[in-house]
Short mmCIF file of C-alpha atoms and ligand atoms in Angstrom, two decimals:
data_model
loop_
_atom_site.label_atom_id
_atom_site.label_comp_id
_atom_site.label_asym_id
_atom_site.label_seq_id
_atom_site.Cartn_x
_atom_site.Cartn_y
_atom_site.Cartn_z
CA MET A 298 -3.49 -23.38 32.46
CA THR A 299 -2.26 -26.85 31.73
CA LEU A 300 -2.01 -29.24 34.74
CA ILE A 301 1.38 -30.69 35.55
CA SER A 302 0.36 -34.19 35.53
CA ALA A 303 -2.83 -36.28 34.57
CA LEU A 304 -2.19 -38.55 37.51
CA ASP A 305 -3.46 -38.16 41.22
CA ALA A 306 -1.21 -39.16 44.22
CA PRO A 307 -2.84 -42.52 44.75
CA MET A 308 -2.51 -43.42 41.22
CA ARG A 309 1.21 -42.33 41.51
CA GLU A 310 1.79 -44.40 44.66
CA ALA A 311 0.18 -47.49 42.99
CA LEU A 312 2.08 -47.29 40.10
CA ARG A 313 5.45 -46.72 41.97
CA ALA A 314 4.66 -50.12 43.58
CA GLN A 315 4.60 -51.78 40.01
CA ALA A 316 7.94 -49.92 38.98
CA GLY A 317 10.00 -52.13 36.38
CA ALA A 318 6.84 -53.50 34.59
CA ASP A 319 7.64 -54.06 30.93
CA LEU A 320 4.33 -53.75 29.18
CA VAL A 321 1.25 -51.62 29.89
CA VAL A 322 -2.33 -52.20 28.56
CA GLY A 323 -4.30 -48.79 28.86
CA ILE A 324 -8.08 -48.44 28.94
CA PRO A 325 -9.83 -45.25 29.07
CA SER A 326 -13.25 -45.18 30.26
CA PHE A 327 -16.38 -42.98 31.02
CA ARG A 328 -19.41 -45.00 32.01
CA ASN A 329 -18.58 -48.17 30.48
CA ALA A 330 -19.39 -50.61 33.22
CA ALA A 331 -21.61 -52.81 30.95
CA THR A 332 -18.51 -53.61 28.32
CA ILE A 333 -15.27 -52.87 30.15
CA GLY A 334 -15.24 -56.29 32.19
CA HIS A 335 -14.82 -58.27 28.88
CA VAL A 336 -12.29 -55.82 27.38
CA THR A 337 -10.33 -56.17 30.65
CA GLN A 338 -10.58 -60.00 30.58
CA ALA A 339 -9.54 -60.03 27.17
CA ALA A 340 -6.50 -57.81 27.84
CA ALA A 341 -5.52 -59.91 30.92
CA GLU A 342 -5.64 -63.10 28.80
CA GLY A 343 -4.00 -61.62 25.93
CA LEU A 344 -1.12 -60.49 28.15
CA ARG A 345 -0.66 -63.99 29.94
CA ALA A 346 -1.10 -66.13 26.53
CA HIS A 347 1.22 -63.99 24.49
CA PHE A 348 3.92 -62.23 26.78
CA PRO A 349 4.27 -64.84 29.59
CA ASP A 350 7.39 -63.98 30.56
CA ALA A 351 6.79 -60.09 30.54
CA ARG A 352 5.72 -58.29 33.88
CA ALA A 353 2.40 -56.14 32.74
CA VAL A 354 0.11 -53.97 34.41
CA ILE A 355 -3.28 -52.67 33.26
CA VAL A 356 -4.12 -49.23 33.70
CA ASN A 357 -7.62 -47.89 33.83
CA ALA A 358 -7.82 -43.97 33.50
CA ASP A 359 -11.62 -43.09 34.16
CA GLY A 360 -13.36 -39.92 33.96
CA GLY A 361 -15.32 -40.10 37.09
CA SER A 362 -17.95 -42.96 36.41
CA GLU A 363 -20.52 -43.40 38.90
CA ASP A 364 -21.76 -47.00 37.34
CA GLY A 365 -18.79 -48.89 38.78
CA THR A 366 -16.55 -48.88 35.83
CA PRO A 367 -13.32 -49.00 37.80
CA ASP A 368 -14.54 -51.59 39.89
CA ARG A 369 -15.55 -53.97 36.94
CA VAL A 370 -11.82 -53.49 35.75
CA ARG A 371 -10.51 -54.63 39.15
CA ALA A 372 -12.74 -57.28 39.18
CA SER A 373 -11.94 -58.90 35.58
CA ALA A 374 -8.13 -58.48 35.38
CA ASP A 375 -7.50 -62.21 36.64
CA GLY A 376 -4.51 -61.51 38.52
CA ILE A 377 -2.68 -59.19 36.38
CA PRO A 378 -1.90 -56.19 38.56
CA THR A 379 -4.48 -53.46 38.01
CA ILE A 380 -4.42 -49.57 38.46
CA ALA A 381 -7.72 -48.15 38.30
CA GLY A 382 -8.42 -44.30 39.13
CA ARG A 383 -9.66 -41.12 38.03
CA TYR A 384 -7.57 -38.97 35.51
CA GLN A 385 -6.85 -35.22 36.59
CA GLY A 386 -7.57 -32.24 34.01
CA ARG A 387 -10.06 -31.64 31.51
CA SER A 388 -12.84 -34.17 31.01
CA GLY A 389 -12.18 -36.33 27.98
CA LYS A 390 -10.44 -39.23 26.32
CA GLY A 391 -7.31 -37.72 25.61
CA SER A 392 -6.66 -36.78 29.24
CA ALA A 393 -7.33 -40.33 29.98
CA PHE A 394 -4.54 -41.11 27.83
CA ARG A 395 -2.33 -38.74 29.03
CA ALA A 396 -2.62 -40.47 32.52
CA ILE A 397 -1.77 -43.86 30.86
CA PHE A 398 1.27 -42.24 28.97
CA GLU A 399 2.48 -40.85 32.28
CA ALA A 400 1.88 -44.20 33.68
CA VAL A 401 4.12 -45.69 31.12
CA SER A 402 6.77 -43.07 31.99
CA LEU A 403 6.70 -43.60 35.64
CA LEU A 404 6.56 -47.63 35.43
CA ASN A 405 9.57 -47.08 32.73
CA ALA A 406 7.65 -49.62 30.74
CA LYS A 407 8.90 -50.75 27.22
CA ALA A 408 5.66 -50.65 25.40
CA CYS A 409 2.12 -49.92 25.66
CA ALA A 410 -1.24 -51.05 24.06
CA VAL A 411 -4.46 -49.13 24.61
CA VAL A 412 -7.79 -50.17 23.76
CA ASP A 413 -11.51 -48.69 24.05
CA SER A 414 -13.82 -49.71 26.81
CA ASP A 415 -16.97 -50.23 24.53
CA LEU A 416 -15.58 -53.03 22.52
CA ARG A 417 -17.34 -56.28 22.16
CA SER A 418 -15.38 -58.09 19.54
CA ILE A 419 -11.80 -57.64 21.28
CA THR A 420 -9.83 -61.00 21.76
CA PRO A 421 -6.76 -61.69 23.61
CA GLU A 422 -5.19 -62.03 20.13
CA TRP A 423 -5.47 -58.26 19.64
CA ILE A 424 -3.10 -57.55 22.53
CA ALA A 425 -0.60 -59.82 20.72
CA ARG A 426 -0.96 -58.05 17.36
CA LEU A 427 -0.79 -54.40 19.09
CA LEU A 428 1.95 -54.96 21.26
CA GLY A 429 3.93 -57.68 19.60
CA PRO A 430 5.42 -55.52 16.68
CA VAL A 431 6.36 -52.90 19.16
CA VAL A 432 8.06 -55.56 21.71
CA SER A 433 9.94 -57.06 18.63
CA GLY A 434 11.33 -53.88 17.55
CA ASN A 435 9.53 -54.26 14.29
CA ALA A 436 7.37 -50.95 14.65
CA GLY A 437 7.21 -48.02 17.01
CA TYR A 438 3.46 -47.37 16.19
CA VAL A 439 0.78 -49.82 15.50
CA THR A 440 -2.59 -48.65 14.19
CA PRO A 441 -5.60 -51.00 13.97
CA LEU A 442 -6.95 -52.53 10.84
CA TYR A 443 -10.66 -53.90 11.26
CA ALA A 444 -13.43 -54.27 9.18
CA ARG A 445 -16.18 -51.56 10.44
CA HIS A 446 -19.53 -51.41 9.03
CA LYS A 447 -19.91 -49.12 6.20
CA HIS A 448 -22.06 -46.70 8.40
CA ASP A 449 -19.54 -46.84 11.21
CA GLY A 450 -16.19 -44.64 11.31
CA THR A 451 -17.68 -42.10 9.19
CA ILE A 452 -15.37 -39.36 10.52
CA THR A 453 -12.35 -41.79 9.71
CA ASN A 454 -13.87 -42.61 6.31
CA THR A 455 -14.57 -38.85 5.07
CA VAL A 456 -11.72 -36.79 6.56
CA ALA A 457 -9.30 -38.51 8.91
CA TYR A 458 -8.34 -41.43 6.49
CA PRO A 459 -8.04 -39.32 3.03
CA LEU A 460 -6.53 -36.20 4.42
CA THR A 461 -4.01 -37.91 6.48
CA ARG A 462 -3.15 -40.33 3.43
CA ALA A 463 -2.90 -37.09 1.13
CA LEU A 464 -1.17 -34.80 3.47
CA TYR A 465 1.61 -37.17 4.93
CA GLY A 466 1.51 -39.78 2.06
CA ALA A 467 0.76 -42.70 4.53
CA ARG A 468 -2.22 -45.05 3.80
CA VAL A 469 -3.28 -45.56 7.40
CA ARG A 470 -6.81 -46.89 7.06
CA GLN A 471 -7.75 -46.33 10.89
CA PRO A 472 -5.84 -43.31 12.05
CA ILE A 473 -8.36 -42.70 14.84
CA GLY A 474 -9.37 -46.27 15.51
CA GLY A 475 -8.94 -46.14 19.08
CA GLU A 476 -6.77 -49.41 19.73
CA PHE A 477 -2.90 -48.57 19.40
CA GLY A 478 0.33 -49.98 20.22
CA PHE A 479 3.39 -47.81 20.82
CA ALA A 480 7.02 -47.81 22.24
CA ALA A 481 7.48 -46.00 25.44
CA GLU A 482 9.48 -43.23 23.54
CA LEU A 483 6.59 -42.26 21.53
CA ALA A 484 4.56 -41.58 24.89
CA HIS A 485 7.21 -39.31 25.98
CA VAL A 486 7.14 -37.46 22.54
CA TRP A 487 3.25 -37.10 23.00
CA LEU A 488 3.66 -36.00 26.81
CA ALA A 489 6.05 -33.22 25.70
CA GLU A 490 3.93 -31.48 23.30
CA PRO A 491 2.04 -28.35 24.48
CA VAL A 492 -1.45 -29.66 23.75
CA TRP A 493 -2.99 -30.90 26.78
CA ASP A 494 -5.60 -28.06 27.12
CA THR A 495 -6.56 -28.43 23.55
CA ASP A 496 -8.97 -30.65 21.75
CA VAL A 497 -6.23 -33.17 22.10
CA ALA A 498 -7.58 -33.68 25.70
CA ARG A 499 -10.74 -34.81 24.03
CA PHE A 500 -11.59 -36.67 20.99
CA GLY A 501 -8.55 -35.10 19.19
CA ILE A 502 -6.19 -37.45 20.99
CA ASP A 503 -6.22 -40.19 18.37
CA ILE A 504 -5.56 -38.13 15.17
CA PHE A 505 -2.62 -36.11 17.29
CA MET A 506 -0.92 -39.74 18.25
CA THR A 507 -0.91 -40.75 14.50
CA THR A 508 0.00 -37.72 13.02
CA THR A 509 2.87 -37.01 15.39
CA ALA A 510 4.02 -40.68 14.69
CA LEU A 511 3.98 -40.17 11.11
CA ALA A 512 5.60 -36.50 11.34
CA ARG A 513 8.54 -37.87 13.40
CA GLY A 514 9.00 -40.73 11.00
CA VAL A 515 8.24 -43.33 13.52
CA ARG A 516 7.91 -46.64 11.81
CA VAL A 517 4.24 -47.62 11.70
CA ALA A 518 2.40 -50.83 11.17
CA GLN A 519 -1.15 -51.80 11.02
CA ALA A 520 -2.47 -54.55 13.01
CA PHE A 521 -5.33 -56.71 11.51
CA LEU A 522 -7.98 -57.22 14.35
CA GLY A 523 -11.06 -58.56 12.19
CA ALA A 524 -14.36 -56.87 12.91
CA LYS A 525 -14.72 -53.85 15.43
CA ILE A 526 -17.87 -54.08 17.05
CA HIS A 527 -18.57 -51.42 19.61
CA ASP A 528 -21.29 -49.16 21.20
CA PRO A 529 -21.85 -47.46 17.75
CA LYS A 530 -22.87 -43.77 16.95
CA ASP A 531 -25.37 -42.70 14.39
CA PRO A 532 -23.19 -40.07 12.46
CA GLY A 533 -26.09 -37.56 12.27
CA ALA A 534 -27.33 -37.72 15.74
CA ASP A 535 -24.24 -38.18 18.03
CA LEU A 536 -20.96 -37.10 16.01
CA GLY A 537 -21.11 -33.52 15.74
CA PRO A 538 -18.58 -32.56 18.59
CA MET A 539 -16.58 -35.28 18.03
CA PHE A 540 -16.12 -33.83 14.22
CA THR A 541 -15.07 -30.67 15.22
CA GLN A 542 -12.59 -31.94 18.08
CA VAL A 543 -10.79 -34.51 15.43
CA VAL A 544 -10.90 -32.07 12.46
CA GLY A 545 -9.82 -29.10 14.40
CA THR A 546 -6.80 -31.14 15.75
CA LEU A 547 -6.12 -32.45 12.20
CA PHE A 548 -5.97 -28.81 10.80
CA THR A 549 -3.98 -27.31 13.56
CA LEU A 550 -1.53 -30.13 13.06
CA ALA A 551 -1.52 -29.77 9.16
CA ARG A 552 -0.79 -25.89 9.76
CA HIS A 553 2.04 -26.65 11.90
CA ASN A 554 3.50 -29.35 9.64
CA GLU A 555 3.37 -27.60 6.43
CA ALA A 556 7.18 -28.22 5.49
CA LEU A 557 6.42 -32.01 5.95
CA TRP A 558 3.48 -32.44 3.51
CA ARG A 559 3.80 -29.73 1.05
CA GLY A 560 6.38 -32.07 -1.18
CA VAL A 561 4.24 -35.16 -0.61
CA THR A 562 2.53 -36.65 -3.77
CA GLY A 563 0.65 -39.78 -3.76
CA SER A 564 0.92 -42.34 -1.03
CA ARG A 565 2.48 -45.48 0.19
CA ASP A 566 1.17 -48.51 1.83
CA ILE A 567 1.78 -49.31 5.38
CA ALA A 568 2.65 -52.83 6.35
CA VAL A 569 -0.04 -55.01 7.67
CA ILE A 570 0.36 -57.37 10.47
CA GLY A 571 -1.83 -60.55 10.80
CA GLU A 572 -3.55 -62.19 7.94
CA VAL A 573 -6.69 -60.00 6.70
CA ARG A 574 -9.50 -62.25 6.33
CA PRO A 575 -12.78 -61.01 4.86
CA VAL A 576 -15.42 -60.09 7.56
CA GLU A 577 -19.00 -58.84 7.53
CA PRO A 578 -19.42 -56.43 10.44
CA GLU A 579 -22.56 -56.02 12.12
CA PRO A 580 -24.65 -53.21 10.92
CA VAL A 581 -24.71 -49.88 12.48
CA ASN A 582 -27.53 -47.52 11.99
CA ALA A 583 -27.30 -44.31 10.15
CA SER A 584 -30.28 -42.20 9.69
CA VAL A 585 -30.33 -40.04 6.60
CA PRO A 586 -33.08 -37.84 7.20
CA ILE A 587 -31.16 -36.57 10.51
CA LEU A 588 -28.13 -36.08 8.51
CA VAL A 589 -30.25 -34.09 5.97
CA ASP A 590 -31.90 -31.91 8.41
CA LYS A 591 -28.63 -31.32 10.34
CA PHE A 592 -27.08 -30.25 6.92
CA ARG A 593 -29.68 -27.90 6.14
CA ALA A 594 -29.78 -26.40 9.47
CA GLY A 595 -26.03 -26.01 9.37
CA ALA A 596 -26.05 -24.72 5.78
CA LYS A 597 -28.21 -21.89 6.91
CA GLU A 598 -26.17 -20.83 9.89
CA GLN A 599 -22.90 -21.11 8.00
CA ALA A 600 -24.16 -19.54 4.87
CA ALA A 601 -22.08 -16.16 5.60
CA ALA A 602 -18.84 -17.78 6.60
CA TRP A 603 -19.02 -20.22 3.48
CA GLY A 604 -18.93 -16.91 1.26
CA GLY A 605 -15.45 -16.24 2.70
CA LEU A 606 -14.12 -19.96 2.56
CA LEU A 607 -15.43 -22.09 0.03
CA SER A 608 -15.35 -21.78 -4.04
CA GLN A 609 -18.22 -20.53 -5.82
CA LYS A 610 -18.81 -24.12 -7.29
CA ALA A 611 -18.87 -25.67 -3.78
CA GLN A 612 -21.32 -22.82 -2.43
CA ALA A 613 -23.75 -23.37 -5.35
CA ALA A 614 -23.88 -27.30 -4.96
CA ALA A 615 -24.29 -26.95 -1.19
CA ARG A 616 -26.98 -24.28 -1.63
CA GLU A 617 -28.89 -26.67 -4.33
CA ALA A 618 -28.37 -29.60 -2.27
CA ALA A 619 -30.08 -27.72 0.99
CA GLU A 620 -32.85 -26.56 -1.29
CA SER A 621 -33.75 -29.86 -2.50
CA GLY A 622 -32.51 -32.12 0.35
CA ASP A 623 -30.74 -34.34 -2.48
CA THR A 624 -27.08 -34.40 -1.33
CA ARG A 625 -25.91 -36.54 -4.34
CA ALA A 626 -23.80 -33.52 -5.75
CA ILE A 627 -21.33 -33.67 -2.66
CA SER A 628 -19.29 -35.82 -4.68
CA GLY A 629 -15.81 -37.02 -3.39
CA ASP A 630 -14.09 -34.65 -5.60
CA LEU A 631 -16.39 -31.63 -4.39
CA TRP A 632 -15.80 -32.70 -0.72
CA ALA A 633 -12.10 -33.18 -1.16
CA ARG A 634 -11.84 -29.63 -2.65
CA ALA A 635 -14.06 -28.21 0.26
CA VAL A 636 -11.82 -29.73 2.83
CA TYR A 637 -8.70 -28.14 1.14
CA ASP A 638 -10.79 -24.72 0.96
CA ILE A 639 -11.24 -24.63 4.71
CA LEU A 640 -7.76 -26.12 5.65
CA ALA A 641 -6.39 -23.43 3.58
CA ALA A 642 -8.00 -20.77 5.62
CA THR A 643 -6.00 -21.68 8.72
CA LYS A 644 -3.10 -20.22 7.33
CA ARG A 645 -5.03 -16.88 7.99
CA ARG A 646 -4.89 -17.87 11.64
CA GLU A 647 -8.40 -18.36 12.21
CA GLU A 648 -9.32 -20.73 14.91
CA SER A 649 -9.18 -24.25 13.58
CA GLU A 650 -11.99 -25.52 15.67
CA THR A 651 -14.08 -22.48 14.13
CA LEU A 652 -13.15 -23.81 10.71
CA ALA A 653 -13.92 -27.31 11.56
CA ARG A 654 -17.62 -26.36 12.48
CA ALA A 655 -17.77 -24.68 9.20
CA LEU A 656 -17.09 -27.90 7.50
CA LEU A 657 -19.61 -29.62 9.91
CA PRO A 658 -22.78 -29.34 7.75
CA LEU A 659 -21.15 -30.36 4.65
CA TYR A 660 -19.64 -33.34 6.51
CA PHE A 661 -23.30 -34.43 7.26
CA ALA A 662 -24.34 -34.01 3.62
CA ARG A 663 -21.25 -36.08 2.48
CA VAL A 664 -22.06 -38.91 4.85
CA ALA A 665 -25.69 -38.67 3.38
CA ALA A 666 -24.19 -38.91 -0.15
CA LEU A 667 -21.70 -41.85 0.74
CA ILE A 668 -24.48 -43.66 2.19
CA ASP A 669 -26.27 -43.56 -1.08
CA GLU A 670 -23.20 -44.35 -3.11
CA MET A 671 -22.91 -47.50 -0.83
CA LYS A 672 -26.47 -48.55 -1.18
CA GLY A 673 -26.36 -52.44 -1.58
CA LEU A 674 -22.88 -52.92 -1.52
CA ASP A 675 -20.96 -55.13 0.85
CA HIS A 676 -18.04 -54.26 3.01
CA ALA A 677 -15.41 -54.84 0.09
CA GLY A 678 -17.55 -52.88 -2.19
CA ALA A 679 -17.89 -49.97 0.51
CA GLU A 680 -14.19 -50.12 0.81
CA GLY A 681 -13.82 -49.40 -2.81
CA VAL A 682 -15.95 -46.34 -2.46
CA VAL A 683 -13.73 -44.97 0.39
CA GLU A 684 -10.85 -45.66 -1.77
CA GLN A 685 -12.08 -43.61 -4.61
CA GLN A 686 -12.78 -40.79 -2.05
CA ALA A 687 -9.30 -41.03 -0.92
CA LEU A 688 -7.77 -40.71 -4.64
CA ALA A 689 -9.74 -37.64 -4.90
CA PHE A 690 -7.98 -36.32 -2.11
CA GLU A 691 -4.68 -37.09 -3.61
CA ARG A 692 -5.56 -35.90 -7.28
CA ALA A 693 -6.73 -32.67 -5.49
CA LYS A 694 -3.57 -31.69 -3.45
CA PRO A 695 -2.28 -29.23 -6.12
CA TYR A 696 -5.47 -27.53 -5.44
CA LEU A 697 -4.78 -27.30 -1.87
CA LEU A 698 -1.12 -26.19 -2.60
CA ASP A 699 -2.40 -23.52 -4.87
CA ARG A 700 -5.26 -22.25 -2.12
CA TRP A 701 -2.42 -22.50 0.42
CA GLY A 702 -0.01 -20.49 -1.45
CA SER A 703 -2.75 -17.71 -1.57
CA GLY A 704 -2.96 -17.79 2.14
CA GLY A 705 -6.46 -19.30 2.03
CA ALA A 706 -7.83 -16.31 0.20
CA GLN A 707 -11.28 -16.68 -1.46
CA PRO A 708 -10.48 -18.35 -4.81
CA PRO A 709 -11.51 -16.90 -8.16
CA ARG A 710 -14.98 -17.00 -9.66
CA LEU A 711 -14.83 -20.32 -11.89
N1 LIG B 824 -12.05 -41.09 30.67
C1 LIG B 824 -12.72 -40.88 29.56
N2 LIG B 824 -12.54 -41.62 28.44
C2 LIG B 824 -13.63 -41.26 27.66
C3 LIG B 824 -14.20 -40.16 27.58
N3 LIG B 824 -15.06 -40.05 26.42
C4 LIG B 824 -14.71 -41.46 25.68
N4 LIG B 824 -13.94 -41.99 26.42
C5 LIG B 824 -13.41 -43.34 26.31
O1 LIG B 824 -12.79 -43.48 25.05
C6 LIG B 824 -13.32 -44.49 23.92
C7 LIG B 824 -13.89 -44.34 22.92
O2 LIG B 824 -15.07 -43.42 22.96
P1 LIG B 824 -16.30 -43.95 22.05
O3 LIG B 824 -17.28 -42.97 22.50
O4 LIG B 824 -16.34 -45.37 21.83
O5 LIG B 824 -15.72 -43.14 20.62
P2 LIG B 824 -15.31 -44.12 19.36
O6 LIG B 824 -15.57 -45.40 19.44
O7 LIG B 824 -13.91 -43.58 19.05
O8 LIG B 824 -16.31 -43.19 18.13
P3 LIG B 824 -16.78 -43.97 17.11
O9 LIG B 824 -15.72 -44.76 16.41
O10 LIG B 824 -16.90 -42.56 16.10
O11 LIG B 824 -17.98 -44.49 17.13
C8 LIG B 824 -13.88 -45.46 25.12
O12 LIG B 824 -13.18 -46.31 25.72
C9 LIG B 824 -14.60 -44.33 26.14
O13 LIG B 824 -14.77 -44.83 27.47
C10 LIG B 824 -14.01 -39.07 28.67
O14 LIG B 824 -14.55 -38.11 28.74
N5 LIG B 824 -13.33 -39.58 29.51
MG1 LIG B 825 -16.42 -46.65 20.59
#
């Protein structure tokens, strides 16, 4: 059963005392004592420098950290009223965001920015770029645009970006970046959706926010923020559960939004705020042997499921790659069609999360292939590879429509 509210009584009371604030900066956290002080300081400075006439509040929604995370927030807010407490409901980033959205609503604020608590490269300017377009009425939703190392953001690069772009026709480069600005009305829309006991309460939250904004026709802008440096994750070692939560949510929403994406061909640019300067982000480690091991183990586990989901061609390529350990055959084109094969199966009302899990081994293989395709390339070069892959998703869209039309049934042997 879904809880009525993600805010407990003490947080509500503290918020009531701040009613009438215009702006909120929300920070979700779970065990981020080492980094959240810097994030809070940058937020406070950004509010003071760029919105001197507004009443602002910082809200930290924490998952029950025992390392003093909320204390660090209180100690670093530099005079900006701060409410730090534990959210109610399922553990996860999405529940923390739900508490922040409710805070926006209770305060009757106009605009909110959310920023992750593990950020090292955040500056006060980020707050200006995320909130500014919303405050001025130029956008209802702002997504981040930053340079990330080519081995960081692999779920974004392989699925969230290309699939969102091909389905909804919007080139939102960081649909699950974690830093967003939005108008209060959008917070109300998100709160009203019956999603808070699904994976949206966990890492499905970011893609839910972006997809819902696009589906509602909200004006979207991208804020250029420089480089993203945060506690990075090795894609093979750390990202399995996050992948199923993000991709399961993407699939569920796509099934729901069929009428919206069916007629979309190609894609449009999304306005960028701030000058885009070239930056070389800090390296992030990605272990190819771990990726290949995970791919092989997953391929064995999913072989039977793949029989009913993937084209013969994709199955054969996956089988050979698993045998040889050479993932280069998992190309952008093959990957795009495999994603579509599995997305189309959601039409048969199979569990999105189970289907996302069936795609996971191929994601590991695709990331290993991408690392190879990006070898020796700088940031701009790697972006070119991501762009090519996104175009493959656009080109293959008729294949999705075809598979969708047949109810996601096993494709003919080709
Ligand atoms: N309250 C709460 N916050 C969480 C939880 N899990 C993650 N967060 C917060 O959500 C933000 C993003 O989490 P990260 O683990 O950095 O994930 P990420 O940066 O999106 O992942 P990658 O970009 O793939 O590295 C951080 O501020 C975390 O503290 C949770 O269970 N509860
Ligand atoms: Mg992070």
